[in-house]
């Protein structure tokens, strides 16, 4: 067996808690955190890569599903979405787990995308870390990771065999 996918990242709490100005610090509730996904999803619906890229922070990191190139600035994120938006994606959250601190929040789980151009449905794992932009008070995506579900990478026969052996 070889590892087909592994994701590891540092948690944002320590950096962000010390950076938050107590007079403007905001801690979002679960429902508010989940609504941030729909701002991004609504931007996808415009099919405008600039509107999607504008949802990301000034120092973002996008680790996309269908590219092995990390995107860490506006232009590279925009470039990724120029191609991705041709598929006319619309996302739906299937499972969501949220956490939050002063001026940051995280939403991770499983989502699916229906590609309007083809009708294909793609299921993936996701994580979003949002931070509050101190200049205008909006919430932006600081980190976004999306990866294909392992069941879609590993042949189902291998999964069934592993389940029998377990």
MMTF fields as JSON, N, C-alpha, C and O atoms, coordinates in Angstrom:
{
  "mmtfVersion": "1.0.0",
  "mmtfProducer": "UNKNOWN",
  "numBonds": 663,
  "numAtoms": 664,
  "numGroups": 166,
  "numChains": 1,
  "numModels": 1,
  "chainsPerModel": [1],
  "groupsPerChain": [166],
  "chainIdList": ["A"],
  "bondAtomList": [4, 2, 8, 6, 12, 10, 16, 14, 20, 18, 24, 22, 28, 26, 32, 30, 36, 34, 40, 38, 44, 42, 48, 46, 52, 50, 56, 54, 60, 58, 64, 62, 68, 66, 72, 70, 76, 74, 80, 78, 84, 82, 88, 86, 92, 90, 96, 94, 100, 98, 104, 102, 108, 106, 112, 110, 116, 114, 120, 118, 124, 122, 128, 126, 132, 130, 136, 134, 140, 138, 144, 142, 148, 146, 152, 150, 156, 154, 160, 158, 164, 162, 168, 166, 172, 170, 176, 174, 180, 178, 184, 182, 188, 186, 192, 190, 196, 194, 200, 198, 204, 202, 208, 206, 212, 210, 216, 214, 220, 218, 224, 222, 228, 226, 232, 230, 236, 234, 240, 238, 244, 242, 248, 246, 252, 250, 256, 254, 260, 258, 264, 262, 268, 266, 272, 270, 276, 274, 280, 278, 284, 282, 288, 286, 292, 290, 296, 294, 300, 298, 304, 302, 308, 306, 312, 310, 316, 314, 320, 318, 324, 322, 328, 326, 332, 330, 336, 334, 340, 338, 344, 342, 348, 346, 352, 350, 356, 354, 360, 358, 364, 362, 368, 366, 372, 370, 376, 374, 380, 378, 384, 382, 388, 386, 392, 390, 396, 394, 400, 398, 404, 402, 408, 406, 412, 410, 416, 414, 420, 418, 424, 422, 428, 426, 432, 430, 436, 434, 440, 438, 444, 442, 448, 446, 452, 450, 456, 454, 460, 458, 464, 462, 468, 466, 472, 470, 476, 474, 480, 478, 484, 482, 488, 486, 492, 490, 496, 494, 500, 498, 504, 502, 508, 506, 512, 510, 516, 514, 520, 518, 524, 522, 528, 526, 532, 530, 536, 534, 540, 538, 544, 542, 548, 546, 552, 550, 556, 554, 560, 558, 564, 562, 568, 566, 572, 570, 576, 574, 580, 578, 584, 582, 588, 586, 592, 590, 596, 594, 600, 598, 604, 602, 608, 606, 612, 610, 616, 614, 620, 618, 624, 622, 628, 626, 632, 630, 636, 634, 640, 638, 644, 642, 648, 646, 652, 650, 656, 654, 660, 658],
  "bondOrderList": [1, 1, 1, 1, 1, 1, 1, 1, 1, 1, 1, 1, 1, 1, 1, 1, 1, 1, 1, 1, 1, 1, 1, 1, 1, 1, 1, 1, 1, 1, 1, 1, 1, 1, 1, 1, 1, 1, 1, 1, 1, 1, 1, 1, 1, 1, 1, 1, 1, 1, 1, 1, 1, 1, 1, 1, 1, 1, 1, 1, 1, 1, 1, 1, 1, 1, 1, 1, 1, 1, 1, 1, 1, 1, 1, 1, 1, 1, 1, 1, 1, 1, 1, 1, 1, 1, 1, 1, 1, 1, 1, 1, 1, 1, 1, 1, 1, 1, 1, 1, 1, 1, 1, 1, 1, 1, 1, 1, 1, 1, 1, 1, 1, 1, 1, 1, 1, 1, 1, 1, 1, 1, 1, 1, 1, 1, 1, 1, 1, 1, 1, 1, 1, 1, 1, 1, 1, 1, 1, 1, 1, 1, 1, 1, 1, 1, 1, 1, 1, 1, 1, 1, 1, 1, 1, 1, 1, 1, 1, 1, 1, 1, 1, 1, 1],
  "groupList": [{"groupName": "UNK", "atomNameList": ["N", "CA", "C", "O"], "elementList": ["N", "C", "C", "O"], "formalChargeList": [0, 0, 0, 0], "bondAtomList": [1, 0, 2, 1, 3, 2], "bondOrderList": [1, 1, 2], "singleLetterCode": "X", "chemCompType": "L-PEPTIDE LINKING"}],
  "groupTypeList": [0, 0, 0, 0, 0, 0, 0, 0, 0, 0, 0, 0, 0, 0, 0, 0, 0, 0, 0, 0, 0, 0, 0, 0, 0, 0, 0, 0, 0, 0, 0, 0, 0, 0, 0, 0, 0, 0, 0, 0, 0, 0, 0, 0, 0, 0, 0, 0, 0, 0, 0, 0, 0, 0, 0, 0, 0, 0, 0, 0, 0, 0, 0, 0, 0, 0, 0, 0, 0, 0, 0, 0, 0, 0, 0, 0, 0, 0, 0, 0, 0, 0, 0, 0, 0, 0, 0, 0, 0, 0, 0, 0, 0, 0, 0, 0, 0, 0, 0, 0, 0, 0, 0, 0, 0, 0, 0, 0, 0, 0, 0, 0, 0, 0, 0, 0, 0, 0, 0, 0, 0, 0, 0, 0, 0, 0, 0, 0, 0, 0, 0, 0, 0, 0, 0, 0, 0, 0, 0, 0, 0, 0, 0, 0, 0, 0, 0, 0, 0, 0, 0, 0, 0, 0, 0, 0, 0, 0, 0, 0, 0, 0, 0, 0, 0, 0],
  "groupIdList": [1, 2, 3, 4, 5, 6, 7, 8, 9, 10, 11, 12, 13, 14, 15, 16, 17, 18, 19, 20, 21, 22, 23, 24, 25, 26, 27, 28, 29, 30, 31, 32, 33, 34, 35, 36, 37, 38, 39, 40, 41, 42, 43, 44, 45, 46, 47, 48, 49, 50, 51, 52, 53, 54, 55, 56, 57, 58, 59, 60, 61, 62, 63, 64, 65, 66, 67, 68, 69, 70, 71, 72, 73, 74, 75, 76, 77, 78, 79, 80, 81, 82, 83, 84, 85, 86, 87, 88, 89, 90, 91, 92, 93, 94, 95, 96, 97, 98, 99, 100, 101, 102, 103, 104, 105, 106, 107, 108, 109, 110, 111, 112, 113, 114, 115, 116, 117, 118, 119, 120, 121, 122, 123, 124, 125, 126, 127, 128, 129, 130, 131, 132, 133, 134, 135, 136, 137, 138, 139, 140, 141, 142, 143, 144, 145, 146, 147, 148, 149, 150, 151, 152, 153, 154, 155, 156, 157, 158, 159, 160, 161, 162, 163, 164, 165, 166],
  "secStructList": [7, 7, 7, 1, 7, 7, 7, 7, 7, 7, 7, 1, 2, 2, 2, 2, 2, 2, 2, 1, 7, 6, 6, 6, 7, 7, 7, 7, 7, 2, 2, 2, 2, 2, 2, 2, 2, 2, 2, 2, 2, 2, 2, 2, 2, 6, 6, 7, 2, 2, 2, 2, 2, 6, 6, 3, 3, 3, 3, 3, 3, 3, 3, 7, 6, 6, 7, 1, 1, 7, 5, 7, 1, 2, 2, 2, 2, 2, 2, 2, 2, 2, 2, 2, 4, 4, 4, 7, 3, 3, 3, 3, 3, 3, 3, 3, 3, 3, 3, 3, 3, 6, 6, 3, 3, 3, 3, 3, 3, 3, 3, 3, 3, 3, 3, 6, 6, 6, 7, 7, 3, 3, 3, 3, 3, 3, 3, 3, 3, 3, 3, 3, 7, 6, 6, 6, 7, 7, 3, 3, 3, 3, 3, 3, 3, 3, 3, 3, 7, 4, 4, 4, 6, 1, 7, 2, 2, 2, 2, 2, 2, 2, 2, 2, 2, 7],
  "xCoordList": [0.832, 0.0, 0.868, 1.896, 0.452, 1.126, 0.104, -1.087, 0.563, -0.324, -0.709, 0.151, -1.997, -2.488, -2.701, -2.582, -3.015, -3.241, -3.017, -3.48, -2.322, -2.138, -2.138, -1.491, -2.865, -2.9, -2.569, -3.097, -1.698, -1.357, -1.132, -0.461, -1.691, -1.445, -1.507, -2.156, -0.822, -0.794, -2.133, -2.73, -2.592, -3.831, -3.596, -2.527, -4.572, -4.359, -4.53, -4.209, -5.025, -5.415, -4.305, -4.522, -3.127, -2.064, -1.673, -1.516, -1.514, -1.123, -2.227, -1.96, -3.445, -4.533, -5.043, -5.457, -5.024, -5.497, -4.633, -5.141, -3.325, -2.452, -2.534, -2.222, -2.948, -3.011, -4.318, -4.379, -5.354, -6.665, -6.686, -6.262, -7.182, -7.395, -8.664, -9.737, -8.562, -9.739, -10.938, -12.084, -10.683, -11.804, -12.593, -13.752, -11.978, -12.675, -12.799, -13.311, -12.336, -12.361, -13.803, -14.696, -13.991, -15.313, -15.158, -14.252, -16.031, -16.05, -17.389, -18.449, -17.324, -18.545, -19.169, -18.478, -20.479, -21.241, -21.255, -20.945, -21.618, -21.633, -22.381, -21.858, -23.58, -24.401, -23.71, -23.763, -23.067, -22.359, -21.17, -20.904, -20.462, -19.303, -19.76, -19.162, -20.807, -21.309, -21.783, -21.692, -22.288, -22.767, -21.623, -21.851, -20.398, -19.255, -19.009, -18.593, -19.266, -19.136, -20.046, -19.652, -21.26, -22.237, -21.885, -22.29, -21.147, -20.628, -19.665, -19.702, -18.811, -17.865, -18.614, -18.317, -19.574, -20.353, -21.148, -21.265, -21.69, -22.391, -21.433, -21.811, -20.193, -19.187, -18.91, -18.736, -18.868, -18.704, -19.834, -19.601, -21.05, -22.225, -22.159, -22.811, -21.387, -21.251, -20.397, -20.441, -19.613, -18.659, -17.588, -16.964, -17.38, -16.395, -15.205, -15.334, -14.041, -12.891, -12.419, -11.841, -12.656, -12.272, -13.139, -12.643, -14.42, -15.308, -14.935, -14.998, -14.552, -14.148, -12.822, -12.694, -11.851, -10.538, -10.64, -9.839, -11.611, -11.803, -12.28, -12.205, -12.766, -13.205, -12.014, -12.185, -10.806, -9.597, -8.871, -8.972, -8.142, -7.423, -6.212, -5.904, -5.559, -4.384, -3.207, -2.37, -3.133, -2.065, -2.695, -2.637, -3.293, -4.06, -3.208, -2.062, -3.798, -3.237, -4.415, -5.26, -4.461, -5.458, -4.735, -3.824, -5.155, -4.66, -5.839, -6.606, -5.982, -7.199, -7.248, -6.236, -8.461, -8.705, -8.051, -7.423, -8.194, -7.771, -6.515, -6.376, -5.607, -4.312, -3.33, -3.681, -2.1, -1.086, -0.221, 0.848, -0.684, 0.054, -0.62, -1.768, 0.082, -0.486, -0.648, 0.227, -1.748, -2.045, -1.958, -2.721, -1.032, -0.765, -0.852, -0.323, -1.505, -1.745, -2.976, -3.482, -3.434, -4.659, -4.581, -5.498, -3.481, -3.379, -3.404, -4.044, -2.715, -2.697, -4.05, -4.467, -4.732, -6.071, -7.032, -7.826, -6.963, -7.816, -7.584, -8.533, -6.322, -5.964, -6.582, -7.09, -6.539, -7.144, -8.639, -9.172, -9.305, -10.751, -11.173, -12.31, -10.305, -10.636, -11.017, -12.021, -10.212, -10.491, -11.599, -12.483, -11.551, -12.528, -13.95, -14.879, -14.135, -15.477, -16.102, -17.317, -15.297, -15.847, -16.746, -17.585, -16.558, -17.372, -18.699, -19.561, -18.867, -20.072, -20.38, -21.464, -19.405, -19.581, -20.526, -20.55, -21.299, -22.1, -21.96, -22.209, -21.559, -21.254, -22.4, -23.256, -22.39, -23.325, -22.537, -21.8, -22.69, -22.017, -22.803, -24.015, -22.097, -22.709, -22.462, -23.353, -21.263, -20.888, -20.025, -19.165, -20.239, -19.487, -19.141, -19.977, -17.901, -17.415, -16.731, -15.787, -17.197, -16.692, -16.019, -16.309, -15.121, -14.517, -14.155, -14.031, -13.986, -13.725, -12.98, -13.006, -12.321, -11.657, -11.751, -12.443, -11.063, -11.135, -10.624, -9.439, -11.516, -11.218, -10.738, -10.124, -11.009, -10.736, -11.818, -12.454, -12.008, -12.881, -12.481, -11.805, -12.911, -12.57, -13.821, -14.618, -13.972, -15.054, -14.414, -13.804, -14.551, -14.036, -15.053, -15.906, -14.951, -15.915, -15.894, -14.843, -17.09, -17.245, -18.263, -19.329, -17.925, -18.881, -18.947, -18.088, -19.972, -20.073, -20.303, -20.857, -19.864, -20.081, -20.832, -20.493, -21.848, -22.518, -21.963, -22.014, -21.435, -20.859, -21.964, -22.383, -22.428, -23.533, -23.256, -24.18, -21.997, -21.65, -21.8, -22.054, -21.64, -21.664, -22.676, -23.051, -23.11, -23.989, -23.241, -23.857, -21.918, -21.117, -21.236, -21.37, -21.183, -21.171, -19.864, -19.528, -19.133, -17.84, -17.913, -18.327, -17.51, -17.498, -16.054, -15.141, -15.848, -14.488, -14.482, -15.501, -13.31, -13.094, -12.648, -12.017, -12.977, -12.577, -12.178, -12.573, -11.391, -11.165, -11.028, -10.323, -11.715, -11.609, -11.187, -11.769, -10.199, -9.883, -10.165, -9.607, -11.031, -11.417, -10.806, -10.699, -10.414, -9.947, -10.688, -11.105, -10.834, -11.507, -10.487, -9.43, -10.817, -9.955, -10.107, -11.185, -9.033, -9.087, -9.336, -9.775, -9.062, -9.257, -10.718, -11.153, -11.495, -12.897, -13.897, -15.106, -13.398, -14.284, -14.93, -15.764, -14.56, -15.126, -14.352, -13.207, -14.996, -14.362, -13.859, -14.61, -12.584, -11.928, -11.359, -11.126, -11.146, -10.564, -9.047, -8.418, -8.468, -7.012, -6.385, -5.284, -7.111, -6.611, -7.796, -8.845, -7.612, -8.658, -7.972, -7.121, -8.358, -7.827, -8.994, -9.973, -8.883, -9.915, -9.223, -8.266, -9.711, -9.099, -10.165, -11.174, -9.907, -10.825, -10.95, -9.98, -12.127, -12.359, -11.521, -11.432, -10.906, -10.038, -10.77, -10.169, -12.07, -12.824, -12.83, -12.995, -12.651, -12.672, -11.29, -11.149, -10.273, -8.904, -8.52, -8.0, -8.787, -8.46, -9.565, -10.743, -9.215, -10.258, -11.141, -10.646, -12.454, -13.407, -13.127, -13.38, -12.615, -12.296, -11.255, -11.321, -10.292, -9.258, -9.889, -9.512, -10.842, -11.501, -12.329, -12.322, -13.04, -13.843, -12.962, -13.306, -11.814, -10.88, -10.326, -10.206, -9.997, -9.476, -10.525, -10.188, -11.776, -12.86, -13.028, -13.281, -12.888, -13.008, -11.868, -12.073, -10.673, -9.499, -9.535, -8.929, -10.23, -10.272, -11.168, -11.325],
  "yCoordList": [-1.184, 0.0, 1.235, 1.286, 2.229, 3.523, 4.589, 4.427, 5.648, 6.758, 7.459, 7.965, 7.489, 8.142, 9.632, 10.432, 9.999, 11.412, 11.656, 10.878, 12.716, 13.121, 14.635, 15.285, 15.192, 16.65, 16.992, 16.39, 17.953, 18.423, 19.92, 20.403, 20.652, 22.088, 22.578, 21.973, 23.68, 24.256, 24.927, 25.545, 24.805, 25.445, 26.946, 27.351, 27.773, 29.224, 29.919, 31.101, 29.217, 29.881, 30.742, 31.916, 30.162, 30.877, 32.176, 33.208, 32.131, 33.331, 34.372, 35.558, 33.949, 34.891, 35.469, 36.628, 34.694, 35.215, 36.358, 37.32, 36.262, 37.339, 38.545, 39.662, 38.332, 39.432, 40.223, 41.361, 39.643, 40.289, 41.48, 41.374, 42.604, 43.793, 43.553, 43.385, 43.534, 43.219, 44.141, 43.729, 45.362, 46.287, 45.962, 46.358, 45.249, 44.894, 43.385, 42.932, 42.607, 41.15, 40.648, 41.139, 39.665, 39.084, 37.568, 37.047, 36.869, 35.408, 34.996, 35.269, 34.344, 33.959, 32.695, 31.826, 32.625, 31.44, 30.452, 30.808, 29.216, 28.145, 28.541, 28.365, 29.065, 29.436, 30.516, 30.475, 31.474, 32.535, 31.975, 32.384, 31.041, 30.428, 29.689, 29.834, 28.907, 28.141, 29.056, 28.694, 30.236, 31.163, 31.709, 32.133, 31.703, 32.193, 31.327, 31.83, 30.027, 29.145, 29.611, 29.602, 30.016, 30.394, 31.72, 31.952, 32.582, 33.782, 33.368, 33.913, 32.404, 31.891, 31.15, 31.335, 30.319, 29.56, 30.502, 30.256, 31.576, 32.579, 33.245, 33.557, 33.459, 34.022, 33.039, 33.452, 31.733, 30.733, 30.84, 30.728, 31.056, 31.107, 32.255, 32.199, 33.293, 34.408, 34.031, 34.698, 32.947, 32.496, 33.55, 33.538, 34.456, 35.535, 35.219, 35.286, 34.874, 34.504, 35.634, 35.37, 36.879, 37.991, 38.044, 38.34, 37.76, 37.756, 36.625, 36.792, 35.485, 34.36, 34.685, 34.502, 35.158, 35.479, 36.568, 36.597, 37.455, 38.529, 38.003, 38.727, 36.767, 36.166, 35.729, 35.405, 35.717, 35.273, 36.464, 37.59, 36.198, 37.249, 37.764, 37.272, 38.745, 39.329, 38.365, 38.45, 37.456, 36.457, 35.063, 34.41, 34.615, 33.364, 32.136, 32.236, 30.99, 29.727, 28.866, 28.482, 28.573, 27.678, 26.422, 26.48, 25.281, 23.977, 23.285, 22.577, 23.49, 23.056, 21.559, 20.859, 21.106, 19.695, 19.255, 18.197, 20.051, 19.595, 20.298, 20.568, 20.592, 21.16, 20.805, 20.806, 20.503, 20.216, 21.439, 21.323, 22.604, 23.845, 24.673, 25.088, 24.918, 25.806, 27.219, 27.714, 27.844, 29.197, 30.139, 30.001, 31.096, 31.923, 33.427, 34.229, 33.8, 35.219, 35.369, 34.396, 36.59, 36.87, 36.322, 35.64, 36.623, 36.233, 34.721, 34.233, 33.975, 32.519, 31.896, 30.913, 32.466, 31.979, 32.296, 31.445, 33.502, 33.875, 32.921, 32.44, 32.657, 31.774, 30.383, 29.809, 29.847, 28.54, 28.572, 27.659, 29.621, 29.678, 30.003, 29.713, 30.591, 30.798, 29.452, 29.347, 28.43, 27.107, 26.373, 25.778, 26.413, 25.673, 26.169, 25.363, 27.452, 28.01, 27.607, 27.713, 27.149, 26.657, 25.442, 25.121, 24.769, 23.595, 23.995, 23.144, 25.285, 25.822, 25.107, 24.551, 25.127, 24.396, 25.088, 26.315, 24.285, 24.77, 23.768, 22.576, 24.268, 23.409, 23.265, 24.141, 22.137, 21.862, 21.222, 20.26, 21.755, 21.166, 19.935, 20.0, 18.812, 17.569, 17.354, 16.905, 17.672, 17.596, 18.797, 19.163, 19.422, 20.62, 20.587, 20.262, 20.928, 21.005, 22.355, 22.654, 23.172, 24.533, 24.776, 24.108, 25.743, 26.25, 27.707, 28.137, 28.466, 29.891, 30.47, 29.928, 31.577, 32.377, 33.827, 34.139, 34.726, 36.15, 36.424, 36.254, 36.84, 37.239, 36.106, 36.364, 34.875, 33.737, 32.685, 32.635, 31.864, 30.705, 29.662, 29.956, 28.448, 27.344, 26.51, 26.276, 26.073, 25.179, 24.079, 24.342, 22.841, 21.739, 20.617, 20.508, 19.796, 18.721, 18.133, 17.964, 17.828, 17.207, 18.011, 18.357, 18.306, 18.971, 18.256, 17.438, 18.572, 18.028, 19.199, 20.234, 18.999, 19.988, 19.354, 18.26, 20.04, 19.668, 20.576, 21.801, 19.966, 20.727, 20.97, 20.058, 22.216, 22.567, 22.284, 21.988, 22.367, 22.162, 20.709, 20.424, 19.769, 18.353, 17.533, 16.435, 18.063, 17.311, 16.403, 15.773, 16.326, 15.494, 16.009, 17.21, 15.064, 15.411, 14.887, 13.713, 15.773, 15.435, 15.678, 16.746, 14.678, 14.78, 14.984, 14.343, 15.886, 16.179, 16.569, 16.978, 16.434, 16.949, 18.394, 18.761, 19.217, 20.621, 21.148, 20.613, 22.202, 23.02, 24.469, 24.779, 25.334, 26.773, 27.386, 27.076, 28.236, 29.086, 30.502, 30.967, 31.183, 32.551, 33.489, 33.15, 34.663, 35.694, 36.992, 37.252, 37.785, 39.074, 40.092, 40.284, 40.732, 41.772, 43.025, 43.616, 43.415, 44.549, 45.887, 46.847, 45.955, 47.235, 47.513, 48.663, 46.46, 46.712, 45.86, 45.995, 44.981, 44.192, 42.99, 42.321, 42.703, 41.545, 40.283, 40.342, 39.154, 37.859, 37.295, 37.195, 36.928, 36.428, 35.032, 34.638, 34.31, 32.969, 33.11, 33.577, 32.707, 32.748, 31.435, 31.415, 30.349, 29.033, 28.202, 28.153, 27.558, 26.696, 25.471, 25.566, 24.328, 23.069, 22.184, 22.053, 21.588, 20.688, 19.481, 19.623, 18.294, 17.093, 16.063, 15.928, 15.355, 14.311, 13.24, 12.93, 12.683, 11.619, 10.396, 10.044, 9.743, 8.598, 7.467, 6.731, 7.32, 6.247, 6.411, 5.44, 7.639, 7.885, 7.706, 7.678, 7.586, 7.397, 5.922, 5.343, 5.33, 3.926, 3.068, 3.315, 2.074, 1.213, 0.598, 0.154, 0.578, 0.086, -1.351, -1.724, -2.156, -3.544, -3.592, -4.462, -2.672, -2.648, -2.252, -2.796, -1.316, -0.909, -2.058, -2.294, -2.768, -3.89, -4.983, -5.584, -5.24, -6.248, -5.824, -6.654, -4.565, -4.064, -4.18, -4.487, -3.939, -4.041, -5.484, -5.731, -6.426, -7.85, -8.256, -9.004, -7.768, -8.112, -7.47, -7.989, -6.357, -5.641, -6.297, -5.829],
  "zCoordList": [0.0, 0.0, 0.0, 0.675, -0.757, -0.763, -0.43, -0.692, 0.132, 0.463, -0.826, -1.547, -1.113, -2.321, -2.092, -3.02, -0.859, -0.557, 0.928, 1.763, 1.258, 2.65, 2.683, 1.861, 3.636, 3.785, 5.227, 6.162, 5.39, 6.726, 6.639, 5.727, 7.587, 7.619, 9.054, 9.907, 9.304, 10.636, 10.927, 10.046, 12.148, 12.557, 12.724, 13.182, 12.363, 12.35, 13.694, 13.815, 14.701, 15.944, 16.558, 16.858, 16.741, 17.45, 16.753, 17.406, 15.432, 14.706, 14.717, 14.914, 14.512, 14.346, 15.659, 15.697, 16.727, 18.006, 18.493, 19.068, 18.269, 18.72, 17.79, 18.201, 16.544, 15.585, 15.676, 15.212, 16.26, 16.277, 17.239, 18.39, 16.749, 17.575, 18.388, 17.809, 19.725, 20.538, 20.281, 20.461, 19.869, 19.653, 18.389, 18.263, 17.459, 16.214, 16.024, 15.0, 16.995, 16.861, 16.785, 17.476, 15.931, 15.731, 15.695, 15.045, 16.385, 16.342, 15.739, 16.303, 14.601, 13.894, 14.492, 15.024, 14.387, 14.782, 13.616, 12.479, 13.915, 12.923, 11.645, 10.545, 11.78, 10.621, 9.778, 8.548, 10.438, 9.722, 8.949, 7.819, 9.566, 8.904, 7.652, 6.586, 7.783, 6.635, 5.512, 4.339, 5.859, 4.821, 3.966, 2.833, 4.492, 3.711, 2.48, 1.436, 2.604, 1.443, 0.315, -0.851, 0.662, -0.365, -1.038, -2.177, -0.367, -1.047, -2.161, -3.265, -1.856, -2.85, -3.959, -5.139, -3.585, -4.559, -5.478, -6.678, -4.9, -5.718, -6.706, -7.835, -6.271, -7.185, -8.328, -9.475, -8.014, -9.084, -10.105, -11.309, -9.627, -10.507, -11.505, -12.548, -11.207, -12.152, -13.357, -14.391, -13.218, -14.246, -14.528, -15.589, -13.58, -13.702, -12.797, -11.574, -13.376, -12.546, -11.629, -10.575, -12.014, -11.149, -9.89, -8.803, -10.038, -8.859, -7.91, -6.692, -8.452, -7.61, -6.92, -5.71, -7.669, -7.099, -6.035, -5.1, -6.168, -5.19, -3.835, -2.843, -3.771, -2.501, -1.647, -0.472, -2.226, -1.523, -0.907, -1.394, 0.165, 0.89, 0.091, -0.994, 0.655, -0.016, -0.058, -0.957, 0.897, 0.944, 1.021, 2.062, -0.077, -0.058, -0.351, -0.789, -0.099, -0.57, -1.021, -0.213, -2.295, -2.87, -3.329, -4.156, -2.778, -3.209, -3.884, -3.231, -5.197, -5.889, -6.195, -6.181, -6.47, -6.755, -8.063, -8.119, -9.096, -10.427, -10.923, -12.116, -10.009, -10.367, -9.266, -8.086, -9.653, -8.639, -8.354, -7.756, -8.78, -8.576, -7.476, -7.637, -6.353, -5.338, -5.908, -6.619, -5.598, -6.084, -4.888, -3.932, -4.935, -3.755, -4.024, -3.254, -5.094, -5.344, -6.24, -6.799, -6.358, -7.113, -8.54, -8.998, -9.241, -10.647, -10.849, -11.781, -9.984, -10.165, -9.798, -10.41, -8.803, -8.469, -9.605, -10.005, -10.12, -11.255, -12.429, -13.048, -12.72, -13.832, -13.662, -14.625, -12.459, -12.203, -12.507, -13.138, -12.059, -12.234, -13.662, -14.034, -14.472, -15.886, -16.505, -17.21, -16.236, -16.807, -16.049, -16.664, -14.719, -13.919, -14.177, -14.219, -14.346, -14.547, -15.881, -16.046, -16.827, -18.096, -17.878, -18.719, -16.734, -16.403, -15.753, -15.532, -15.446, -14.801, -13.484, -13.311, -12.545, -11.291, -10.315, -10.215, -9.602, -8.479, -7.353, -7.527, -6.197, -5.065, -4.082, -3.952, -3.397, -2.314, -1.18, -1.395, 0.024, 1.174, 1.615, 1.821, 1.756, 2.216, 3.708, 4.43, 4.163, 5.579, 5.886, 5.084, 7.043, 7.404, 8.888, 9.731, 9.187, 10.565, 10.711, 9.979, 11.646, 11.752, 13.1, 14.093, 13.107, 14.336, 14.079, 12.932, 15.176, 14.998, 16.187, 17.292, 15.93, 16.939, 16.511, 15.543, 17.218, 16.871, 15.444, 15.157, 14.582, 13.197, 12.285, 11.25, 12.658, 11.779, 12.0, 13.053, 11.004, 11.152, 10.131, 9.145, 10.384, 9.501, 9.258, 10.166, 8.032, 7.646, 6.828, 5.792, 7.293, 6.499, 6.471, 7.351, 5.459, 5.307, 3.912, 3.293, 3.438, 2.111, 1.32, 1.83, 0.068, -0.807, -2.133, -2.459, -2.892, -4.25, -5.194, -4.823, -6.409, -7.457, -8.595, -9.045, -9.06, -10.288, -11.361, -11.248, -12.4, -13.509, -14.531, -15.245, -14.588, -15.467, -16.925, -17.682, -17.337, -18.743, -19.169, -20.339, -18.199, -18.564, -17.765, -18.174, -16.64, -15.758, -14.794, -13.935, -14.925, -14.025, -12.596, -12.359, -11.641, -10.227, -9.644, -9.796, -8.976, -8.393, -6.89, -6.44, -6.128, -4.669, -4.223, -4.745, -3.247, -2.789, -1.321, -0.764, -0.704, 0.648, 0.506, -0.485, 1.501, 1.43, 2.794, 3.83, 2.769, 3.96, 3.505, 2.545, 4.219, 4.024, 5.35, 6.389, 5.325, 6.473, 6.013, 5.019, 6.739, 6.421, 7.464, 8.643, 7.004, 7.918, 7.619, 6.49, 8.657, 8.5, 7.995, 8.597, 6.895, 6.329, 7.192, 7.259, 7.839, 8.761, 8.056, 8.69, 6.76, 6.06, 5.752, 5.809, 5.42, 5.06, 5.843, 5.654, 6.724, 7.566, 6.892, 7.502, 5.643, 4.944, 5.307, 5.754, 5.109, 5.358, 4.042, 3.071, 4.015, 2.802, 3.051, 4.193, 1.989, 2.055, 2.122, 1.173, 3.244, 3.391, 2.917, 2.367, 3.144, 2.748, 2.261, 2.905, 1.128, 0.56, -0.012, -0.896, 0.508, 0.007, -0.399, 0.336, -1.556, -2.048, -2.657, -3.418, -2.321, -2.883, -3.207, -2.514, -4.268, -4.717, -3.644, -2.952, -3.51, -2.536, -2.901, -4.077, -1.914, -2.218, -2.922, -3.704, -2.648, -3.303, -4.817, -5.555, -5.27, -6.705, -7.331, -8.554, -6.475, -6.956, -6.873, -7.827, -5.71, -5.469, -6.08, -5.819, -6.881, -7.464, -6.374, -5.338, -6.623, -5.636, -5.229, -4.084, -6.133, -5.793, -4.687, -3.818, -4.701, -3.666, -2.327, -1.289, -2.337, -1.099, -0.522, 0.686, -1.399, -0.936, -0.345, 0.672, -0.994, -0.499, 0.873, 1.775, 1.025, 2.29, 3.397, 4.541, 3.065, 4.054, 4.521, 5.7, 3.611, 3.959, 4.88, 5.837, 4.593, 5.404, 6.78, 7.717, 6.918, 8.194, 9.143, 10.27]
}
